[in-house]
Amino acid sequence: FAYVLGVVYGDGSVYIIENDHGSCGKIQLKVRESDFALYFRKILEKWSGLNARYFFDNNYFYNVILSSVDACRIIKNFNLNKILKWKKELQYEFLKGLFDSDGGIIGHNLNNRKYAKRWIHFSNNNLTLIKLVKRIFEKMQIKYSINRRIKSGFGSKKWQYQIQIYNLKDIFKYYKNIGFSIKRKQDKLKEVINSYDYYSTEMFNKAEELHKFMGFKKVAKELNLNPGIVYGWLFKNNQKQILDLKKGDV
């Protein structure tokens, strides 16, 4: 349910039509990527216990449709603030649904540190949703930035809000706990993480231990590291590139 709810508040939609003949309801997702549609269908059927239609339309969209008034009402009547009381694993699944839909990962010029562009982003015009994402990130101790702009397209004048995660440690926290179900996005996320220069906690601890007996330049030579990196560790408490993993683990 957590993942389904996230997708519905992103690219998905819920319709309930009531008339003299009764009621009908549909949960629908219409996207360009088949793996996203198929994954959503699988989770939607698992939650609802019902079969969902899956087809490719003439406009080159993959469609998933579940017909169920009861399922639609559960989603429409759900209070988003209750998510903050869920256990963290369910909150992460909700975010995965949101970011599969309205989020992504930017990774350009990854071989050129000076010009590299690397960040995770999420955009939406629902301020309640934006505040919810912020609260969950704060509990995860993920640092983020947020800005707003007039939404472009279809003549809308609503503010669109964008949340972005920039630094390596926070991008890695997102990867480790949330990630994407869409292969293209998950592969790009791994590529971005591996484009950084990062070092293990073990390496950092060795540098601190060696510094008890020698200067930082000799420590750098001993560990085959750039002296500027070791100086930052020892004198500036710069640990942005310290992660508990080794190259190739992601």
PDB file of C-alpha atoms in Angstrom:
ATOM      1  CA  PHE A   1       0.000   0.000   0.000  1.00  0.00           C
ATOM      2  CA  ALA A   2       2.831   2.421   0.829  1.00  0.00           C
ATOM      3  CA  TYR A   3       4.393   2.072  -2.619  1.00  0.00           C
ATOM      4  CA  VAL A   4       1.016   2.242  -4.412  1.00  0.00           C
ATOM      5  CA  LEU A   5       0.128   5.395  -2.486  1.00  0.00           C
ATOM      6  CA  GLY A   6       3.420   7.025  -3.484  1.00  0.00           C
ATOM      7  CA  VAL A   7       2.889   6.273  -7.168  1.00  0.00           C
ATOM      8  CA  VAL A   8      -0.713   7.518  -7.093  1.00  0.00           C
ATOM      9  CA  TYR A   9       0.433  10.856  -5.662  1.00  0.00           C
ATOM     10  CA  GLY A  10       2.998  11.033  -8.454  1.00  0.00           C
ATOM     11  CA  ASP A  11       2.228   9.839 -11.983  1.00  0.00           C
ATOM     12  CA  GLY A  12      -0.765   7.746 -10.988  1.00  0.00           C
ATOM     13  CA  SER A  13      -4.409   8.715 -10.625  1.00  0.00           C
ATOM     14  CA  VAL A  14      -7.588   7.597  -8.862  1.00  0.00           C
ATOM     15  CA  TYR A  15     -11.089   8.064 -10.246  1.00  0.00           C
ATOM     16  CA  ILE A  16     -14.459   7.398  -8.638  1.00  0.00           C
ATOM     17  CA  ILE A  17     -17.609   8.007 -10.692  1.00  0.00           C
ATOM     18  CA  GLU A  18     -21.010   7.764  -9.046  1.00  0.00           C
ATOM     19  CA  ASN A  19     -24.313   7.977 -10.917  1.00  0.00           C
ATOM     20  CA  ASP A  20     -27.832   6.551 -10.876  1.00  0.00           C
ATOM     21  CA  HIS A  21     -26.514   3.191 -12.057  1.00  0.00           C
ATOM     22  CA  GLY A  22     -24.027   2.797  -9.214  1.00  0.00           C
ATOM     23  CA  SER A  23     -20.328   3.505  -8.659  1.00  0.00           C
ATOM     24  CA  CYS A  24     -17.134   2.640 -10.488  1.00  0.00           C
ATOM     25  CA  GLY A  25     -13.555   3.377  -9.596  1.00  0.00           C
ATOM     26  CA  LYS A  26     -10.166   3.107 -11.292  1.00  0.00           C
ATOM     27  CA  ILE A  27      -6.563   3.313 -10.184  1.00  0.00           C
ATOM     28  CA  GLN A  28      -4.443   4.077 -13.240  1.00  0.00           C
ATOM     29  CA  LEU A  29      -0.801   4.555 -14.188  1.00  0.00           C
ATOM     30  CA  LYS A  30       0.232   5.686 -17.668  1.00  0.00           C
ATOM     31  CA  VAL A  31       3.998   5.879 -18.282  1.00  0.00           C
ATOM     32  CA  ARG A  32       6.710   5.478 -20.911  1.00  0.00           C
ATOM     33  CA  GLU A  33       8.743   2.785 -19.121  1.00  0.00           C
ATOM     34  CA  SER A  34       7.567  -0.793 -19.124  1.00  0.00           C
ATOM     35  CA  ASP A  35       9.546  -1.898 -16.051  1.00  0.00           C
ATOM     36  CA  PHE A  36       7.904   0.824 -13.967  1.00  0.00           C
ATOM     37  CA  ALA A  37       4.429  -0.148 -15.181  1.00  0.00           C
ATOM     38  CA  LEU A  38       5.020  -3.856 -14.617  1.00  0.00           C
ATOM     39  CA  TYR A  39       6.449  -3.317 -11.143  1.00  0.00           C
ATOM     40  CA  PHE A  40       3.518  -1.092 -10.188  1.00  0.00           C
ATOM     41  CA  ARG A  41       1.093  -3.700 -11.517  1.00  0.00           C
ATOM     42  CA  LYS A  42       2.753  -6.404  -9.430  1.00  0.00           C
ATOM     43  CA  ILE A  43       2.609  -4.347  -6.204  1.00  0.00           C
ATOM     44  CA  LEU A  44      -0.919  -3.094  -6.924  1.00  0.00           C
ATOM     45  CA  GLU A  45      -2.222  -6.637  -7.405  1.00  0.00           C
ATOM     46  CA  LYS A  46      -0.404  -7.848  -4.292  1.00  0.00           C
ATOM     47  CA  TRP A  47      -2.000  -5.097  -2.183  1.00  0.00           C
ATOM     48  CA  SER A  48      -5.519  -5.276  -3.619  1.00  0.00           C
ATOM     49  CA  GLY A  49      -5.778  -9.012  -4.256  1.00  0.00           C
ATOM     50  CA  LEU A  50      -7.273  -8.169  -7.673  1.00  0.00           C
ATOM     51  CA  ASN A  51      -6.065  -8.435 -11.255  1.00  0.00           C
ATOM     52  CA  ALA A  52      -5.018  -5.238 -13.027  1.00  0.00           C
ATOM     53  CA  ARG A  53      -5.085  -4.652 -16.784  1.00  0.00           C
ATOM     54  CA  TYR A  54      -1.779  -3.963 -18.518  1.00  0.00           C
ATOM     55  CA  PHE A  55      -1.500  -2.767 -22.120  1.00  0.00           C
ATOM     56  CA  PHE A  56       0.493  -0.610 -24.531  1.00  0.00           C
ATOM     57  CA  ASP A  57      -1.583   2.096 -26.186  1.00  0.00           C
ATOM     58  CA  ASN A  58      -1.377   3.867 -29.553  1.00  0.00           C
ATOM     59  CA  ASN A  59       0.436   6.842 -27.986  1.00  0.00           C
ATOM     60  CA  TYR A  60       3.308   4.609 -26.864  1.00  0.00           C
ATOM     61  CA  PHE A  61       2.354   4.598 -23.181  1.00  0.00           C
ATOM     62  CA  TYR A  62       2.297   1.560 -20.907  1.00  0.00           C
ATOM     63  CA  ASN A  63      -0.961   1.466 -18.951  1.00  0.00           C
ATOM     64  CA  VAL A  64      -1.950  -0.241 -15.718  1.00  0.00           C
ATOM     65  CA  ILE A  65      -5.614  -0.062 -14.647  1.00  0.00           C
ATOM     66  CA  LEU A  66      -7.265  -1.591 -11.598  1.00  0.00           C
ATOM     67  CA  SER A  67     -11.056  -1.357 -11.383  1.00  0.00           C
ATOM     68  CA  SER A  68     -12.182  -1.279  -7.770  1.00  0.00           C
ATOM     69  CA  VAL A  69     -14.321   1.299  -5.967  1.00  0.00           C
ATOM     70  CA  ASP A  70     -13.191  -0.025  -2.577  1.00  0.00           C
ATOM     71  CA  ALA A  71      -9.489   0.294  -3.416  1.00  0.00           C
ATOM     72  CA  CYS A  72     -10.034   3.821  -4.745  1.00  0.00           C
ATOM     73  CA  ARG A  73     -11.897   4.889  -1.620  1.00  0.00           C
ATOM     74  CA  ILE A  74      -9.128   3.571   0.640  1.00  0.00           C
ATOM     75  CA  ILE A  75      -6.614   5.752  -1.192  1.00  0.00           C
ATOM     76  CA  LYS A  76      -8.848   8.819  -1.460  1.00  0.00           C
ATOM     77  CA  ASN A  77      -9.814   8.691   2.217  1.00  0.00           C
ATOM     78  CA  PHE A  78      -6.266   8.140   3.487  1.00  0.00           C
ATOM     79  CA  ASN A  79      -4.767  10.936   5.598  1.00  0.00           C
ATOM     80  CA  LEU A  80      -1.191  11.540   4.422  1.00  0.00           C
ATOM     81  CA  ASN A  81      -0.112  12.725   7.869  1.00  0.00           C
ATOM     82  CA  LYS A  82      -0.498   9.138   9.124  1.00  0.00           C
ATOM     83  CA  ILE A  83       2.591   8.210   7.106  1.00  0.00           C
ATOM     84  CA  LEU A  84       4.778   9.927   9.708  1.00  0.00           C
ATOM     85  CA  LYS A  85       3.560   7.337  12.252  1.00  0.00           C
ATOM     86  CA  TRP A  86       4.467   4.386  10.032  1.00  0.00           C
ATOM     87  CA  LYS A  87       7.640   2.429  10.660  1.00  0.00           C
ATOM     88  CA  LYS A  88      10.546   3.741   8.622  1.00  0.00           C
ATOM     89  CA  GLU A  89      10.605   0.893   6.075  1.00  0.00           C
ATOM     90  CA  LEU A  90       7.052   1.775   4.981  1.00  0.00           C
ATOM     91  CA  GLN A  91       7.923   5.460   4.773  1.00  0.00           C
ATOM     92  CA  TYR A  92      10.812   4.532   2.469  1.00  0.00           C
ATOM     93  CA  GLU A  93       8.496   2.509   0.220  1.00  0.00           C
ATOM     94  CA  PHE A  94       6.153   5.497  -0.016  1.00  0.00           C
ATOM     95  CA  LEU A  95       9.096   7.690  -1.067  1.00  0.00           C
ATOM     96  CA  LYS A  96      10.198   5.111  -3.629  1.00  0.00           C
ATOM     97  CA  GLY A  97       6.768   5.304  -5.246  1.00  0.00           C
ATOM     98  CA  LEU A  98       6.934   9.106  -5.292  1.00  0.00           C
ATOM     99  CA  PHE A  99      10.461   9.262  -6.700  1.00  0.00           C
ATOM    100  CA  ASP A 100       9.774   6.555  -9.295  1.00  0.00           C
ATOM    101  CA  SER A 101       6.988   8.842 -10.495  1.00  0.00           C
ATOM    102  CA  ASP A 102       8.090  12.449 -10.025  1.00  0.00           C
ATOM    103  CA  GLY A 103      11.739  12.084  -9.095  1.00  0.00           C
ATOM    104  CA  GLY A 104      15.009  11.203 -10.753  1.00  0.00           C
ATOM    105  CA  ILE A 105      18.786  11.367 -10.708  1.00  0.00           C
ATOM    106  CA  ILE A 106      20.953  13.804 -12.654  1.00  0.00           C
ATOM    107  CA  GLY A 107      24.447  12.703 -13.670  1.00  0.00           C
ATOM    108  CA  HIS A 108      26.261  14.755 -16.328  1.00  0.00           C
ATOM    109  CA  ASN A 109      30.004  15.209 -17.044  1.00  0.00           C
ATOM    110  CA  LEU A 110      30.800  12.571 -14.440  1.00  0.00           C
ATOM    111  CA  ASN A 111      34.390  12.213 -15.628  1.00  0.00           C
ATOM    112  CA  ASN A 112      35.104  15.906 -15.099  1.00  0.00           C
ATOM    113  CA  ARG A 113      34.850  16.890 -11.443  1.00  0.00           C
ATOM    114  CA  LYS A 114      34.877  20.622 -12.223  1.00  0.00           C
ATOM    115  CA  TYR A 115      31.828  20.433 -14.490  1.00  0.00           C
ATOM    116  CA  ALA A 116      30.033  17.412 -13.029  1.00  0.00           C
ATOM    117  CA  LYS A 117      26.328  17.730 -12.233  1.00  0.00           C
ATOM    118  CA  ARG A 118      25.114  15.202  -9.678  1.00  0.00           C
ATOM    119  CA  TRP A 119      21.915  15.289  -7.676  1.00  0.00           C
ATOM    120  CA  ILE A 120      18.645  13.492  -6.845  1.00  0.00           C
ATOM    121  CA  HIS A 121      15.481  15.503  -7.409  1.00  0.00           C
ATOM    122  CA  PHE A 122      11.749  15.379  -6.752  1.00  0.00           C
ATOM    123  CA  SER A 123       9.140  17.861  -8.034  1.00  0.00           C
ATOM    124  CA  ASN A 124       5.487  18.326  -7.188  1.00  0.00           C
ATOM    125  CA  ASN A 125       2.964  21.141  -6.735  1.00  0.00           C
ATOM    126  CA  ASN A 126       1.344  19.565  -3.658  1.00  0.00           C
ATOM    127  CA  LEU A 127       2.828  21.484  -0.719  1.00  0.00           C
ATOM    128  CA  THR A 128       1.521  18.929   1.810  1.00  0.00           C
ATOM    129  CA  LEU A 129       3.432  16.237  -0.061  1.00  0.00           C
ATOM    130  CA  ILE A 130       6.602  18.335  -0.180  1.00  0.00           C
ATOM    131  CA  LYS A 131       6.433  18.950   3.579  1.00  0.00           C
ATOM    132  CA  LEU A 132       5.963  15.213   4.151  1.00  0.00           C
ATOM    133  CA  VAL A 133       9.060  14.353   2.092  1.00  0.00           C
ATOM    134  CA  LYS A 134      11.036  16.972   4.031  1.00  0.00           C
ATOM    135  CA  ARG A 135       9.959  15.503   7.377  1.00  0.00           C
ATOM    136  CA  ILE A 136      10.986  11.988   6.361  1.00  0.00           C
ATOM    137  CA  PHE A 137      14.351  13.193   5.034  1.00  0.00           C
ATOM    138  CA  GLU A 138      14.974  15.086   8.266  1.00  0.00           C
ATOM    139  CA  LYS A 139      14.314  11.911  10.271  1.00  0.00           C
ATOM    140  CA  MET A 140      16.756  10.098   7.963  1.00  0.00           C
ATOM    141  CA  GLN A 141      19.277  12.939   8.473  1.00  0.00           C
ATOM    142  CA  ILE A 142      19.395  13.515   4.734  1.00  0.00           C
ATOM    143  CA  LYS A 143      20.356  17.069   3.845  1.00  0.00           C
ATOM    144  CA  TYR A 144      18.422  18.647   0.979  1.00  0.00           C
ATOM    145  CA  SER A 145      17.693  21.949  -0.707  1.00  0.00           C
ATOM    146  CA  ILE A 146      14.282  23.170  -1.835  1.00  0.00           C
ATOM    147  CA  ASN A 147      13.152  25.811  -4.294  1.00  0.00           C
ATOM    148  CA  ARG A 148       9.924  26.808  -5.978  1.00  0.00           C
ATOM    149  CA  ARG A 149       8.977  28.028  -9.430  1.00  0.00           C
ATOM    150  CA  ILE A 150       5.858  28.624 -11.490  1.00  0.00           C
ATOM    151  CA  LYS A 151       4.874  25.313 -13.031  1.00  0.00           C
ATOM    152  CA  SER A 152       5.336  25.313 -16.769  1.00  0.00           C
ATOM    153  CA  GLY A 153       2.953  23.679 -19.220  1.00  0.00           C
ATOM    154  CA  PHE A 154      -0.794  23.627 -19.710  1.00  0.00           C
ATOM    155  CA  GLY A 155      -1.101  27.246 -18.533  1.00  0.00           C
ATOM    156  CA  SER A 156      -0.849  26.276 -14.847  1.00  0.00           C
ATOM    157  CA  LYS A 157      -0.037  29.062 -12.382  1.00  0.00           C
ATOM    158  CA  LYS A 158       0.486  26.775  -9.394  1.00  0.00           C
ATOM    159  CA  TRP A 159       3.831  26.837  -7.654  1.00  0.00           C
ATOM    160  CA  GLN A 160       5.941  23.781  -8.326  1.00  0.00           C
ATOM    161  CA  TYR A 161       8.343  22.794  -5.562  1.00  0.00           C
ATOM    162  CA  GLN A 162      11.570  20.885  -6.121  1.00  0.00           C
ATOM    163  CA  ILE A 163      13.611  19.027  -3.512  1.00  0.00           C
ATOM    164  CA  GLN A 164      17.225  18.205  -4.390  1.00  0.00           C
ATOM    165  CA  ILE A 165      19.904  16.065  -2.701  1.00  0.00           C
ATOM    166  CA  TYR A 166      23.443  17.017  -3.663  1.00  0.00           C
ATOM    167  CA  ASN A 167      26.238  15.620  -1.520  1.00  0.00           C
ATOM    168  CA  LEU A 168      27.587  12.084  -1.685  1.00  0.00           C
ATOM    169  CA  LYS A 169      26.722  10.951   1.842  1.00  0.00           C
ATOM    170  CA  ASP A 170      23.080  11.901   1.454  1.00  0.00           C
ATOM    171  CA  ILE A 171      22.826  10.493  -2.061  1.00  0.00           C
ATOM    172  CA  PHE A 172      24.223   7.234  -0.666  1.00  0.00           C
ATOM    173  CA  LYS A 173      21.675   7.229   2.187  1.00  0.00           C
ATOM    174  CA  TYR A 174      18.934   7.589  -0.409  1.00  0.00           C
ATOM    175  CA  TYR A 175      20.423   4.719  -2.457  1.00  0.00           C
ATOM    176  CA  LYS A 176      20.801   2.438   0.565  1.00  0.00           C
ATOM    177  CA  ASN A 177      17.323   2.991   2.030  1.00  0.00           C
ATOM    178  CA  ILE A 178      15.028   3.997  -0.846  1.00  0.00           C
ATOM    179  CA  GLY A 179      16.413   3.755  -4.380  1.00  0.00           C
ATOM    180  CA  PHE A 180      14.311   3.335  -7.522  1.00  0.00           C
ATOM    181  CA  SER A 181      12.388   0.378  -8.941  1.00  0.00           C
ATOM    182  CA  ILE A 182      13.010   1.736 -12.452  1.00  0.00           C
ATOM    183  CA  LYS A 183      16.235   0.145 -13.742  1.00  0.00           C
ATOM    184  CA  ARG A 184      17.318   3.185 -15.770  1.00  0.00           C
ATOM    185  CA  LYS A 185      17.135   5.435 -12.710  1.00  0.00           C
ATOM    186  CA  GLN A 186      18.745   2.911 -10.361  1.00  0.00           C
ATOM    187  CA  ASP A 187      21.634   2.327 -12.796  1.00  0.00           C
ATOM    188  CA  LYS A 188      22.194   6.079 -13.117  1.00  0.00           C
ATOM    189  CA  LEU A 189      22.133   6.402  -9.309  1.00  0.00           C
ATOM    190  CA  LYS A 190      24.879   3.767  -9.028  1.00  0.00           C
ATOM    191  CA  GLU A 191      26.879   5.472 -11.775  1.00  0.00           C
ATOM    192  CA  VAL A 192      26.671   8.807  -9.958  1.00  0.00           C
ATOM    193  CA  ILE A 193      27.798   7.327  -6.625  1.00  0.00           C
ATOM    194  CA  ASN A 194      30.735   5.554  -8.262  1.00  0.00           C
ATOM    195  CA  SER A 195      31.785   8.761 -10.046  1.00  0.00           C
ATOM    196  CA  TYR A 196      32.765  10.309  -6.697  1.00  0.00           C
ATOM    197  CA  ASP A 197      36.108   9.812  -5.022  1.00  0.00           C
ATOM    198  CA  TYR A 198      35.198   8.235  -1.708  1.00  0.00           C
ATOM    199  CA  TYR A 199      37.101   6.472   1.025  1.00  0.00           C
ATOM    200  CA  SER A 200      36.281   3.924   3.691  1.00  0.00           C
ATOM    201  CA  THR A 201      35.954   4.657   7.392  1.00  0.00           C
ATOM    202  CA  GLU A 202      38.843   2.235   7.849  1.00  0.00           C
ATOM    203  CA  MET A 203      41.085   4.481   5.724  1.00  0.00           C
ATOM    204  CA  PHE A 204      40.037   7.545   7.694  1.00  0.00           C
ATOM    205  CA  ASN A 205      40.787   5.795  11.005  1.00  0.00           C
ATOM    206  CA  LYS A 206      44.239   4.736   9.731  1.00  0.00           C
ATOM    207  CA  ALA A 207      45.026   8.344   8.843  1.00  0.00           C
ATOM    208  CA  GLU A 208      44.085   9.517  12.332  1.00  0.00           C
ATOM    209  CA  GLU A 209      46.195   6.779  13.952  1.00  0.00           C
ATOM    210  CA  LEU A 210      49.258   7.477  11.787  1.00  0.00           C
ATOM    211  CA  HIS A 211      48.981  11.208  12.459  1.00  0.00           C
ATOM    212  CA  LYS A 212      49.846  10.540  16.095  1.00  0.00           C
ATOM    213  CA  PHE A 213      53.381   9.694  14.939  1.00  0.00           C
ATOM    214  CA  MET A 214      53.926  11.747  11.756  1.00  0.00           C
ATOM    215  CA  GLY A 215      52.846  14.846   9.847  1.00  0.00           C
ATOM    216  CA  PHE A 216      49.878  14.867   7.468  1.00  0.00           C
ATOM    217  CA  LYS A 217      52.078  14.814   4.347  1.00  0.00           C
ATOM    218  CA  LYS A 218      53.804  11.648   5.487  1.00  0.00           C
ATOM    219  CA  VAL A 219      50.411  10.155   6.352  1.00  0.00           C
ATOM    220  CA  ALA A 220      49.244  10.913   2.808  1.00  0.00           C
ATOM    221  CA  LYS A 221      52.369   9.290   1.354  1.00  0.00           C
ATOM    222  CA  GLU A 222      51.951   6.241   3.581  1.00  0.00           C
ATOM    223  CA  LEU A 223      48.329   5.774   2.472  1.00  0.00           C
ATOM    224  CA  ASN A 224      48.965   6.815  -1.144  1.00  0.00           C
ATOM    225  CA  LEU A 225      46.499   9.709  -0.898  1.00  0.00           C
ATOM    226  CA  ASN A 226      46.439  13.331  -1.974  1.00  0.00           C
ATOM    227  CA  PRO A 227      47.850  15.465   0.886  1.00  0.00           C
ATOM    228  CA  GLY A 228      44.945  17.919   0.520  1.00  0.00           C
ATOM    229  CA  ILE A 229      42.463  15.134   1.270  1.00  0.00           C
ATOM    230  CA  VAL A 230      44.341  14.044   4.401  1.00  0.00           C
ATOM    231  CA  TYR A 231      44.690  17.671   5.547  1.00  0.00           C
ATOM    232  CA  GLY A 232      40.920  18.089   5.256  1.00  0.00           C
ATOM    233  CA  TRP A 233      40.319  14.950   7.294  1.00  0.00           C
ATOM    234  CA  LEU A 234      42.723  15.825  10.080  1.00  0.00           C
ATOM    235  CA  PHE A 235      42.349  19.577  10.418  1.00  0.00           C
ATOM    236  CA  LYS A 236      38.988  20.521   8.867  1.00  0.00           C
ATOM    237  CA  ASN A 237      36.948  17.487   9.968  1.00  0.00           C
ATOM    238  CA  ASN A 238      35.950  17.086   6.325  1.00  0.00           C
ATOM    239  CA  GLN A 239      34.270  13.676   6.154  1.00  0.00           C
ATOM    240  CA  LYS A 240      31.877  14.243   3.259  1.00  0.00           C
ATOM    241  CA  GLN A 241      33.617  11.545   1.211  1.00  0.00           C
ATOM    242  CA  ILE A 242      33.905   8.944   3.986  1.00  0.00           C
ATOM    243  CA  LEU A 243      31.549   6.008   3.386  1.00  0.00           C
ATOM    244  CA  ASP A 244      31.308   2.518   4.826  1.00  0.00           C
ATOM    245  CA  LEU A 245      31.812   0.780   1.500  1.00  0.00           C
ATOM    246  CA  LYS A 246      34.487   0.000  -1.037  1.00  0.00           C
ATOM    247  CA  LYS A 247      34.682   0.825  -4.713  1.00  0.00           C
ATOM    248  CA  GLY A 248      32.601  -1.658  -6.681  1.00  0.00           C
ATOM    249  CA  ASP A 249      30.224  -2.422  -3.788  1.00  0.00           C
ATOM    250  CA  VAL A 250      27.509  -0.212  -5.319  1.00  0.00           C
TER     251      VAL A 250
END
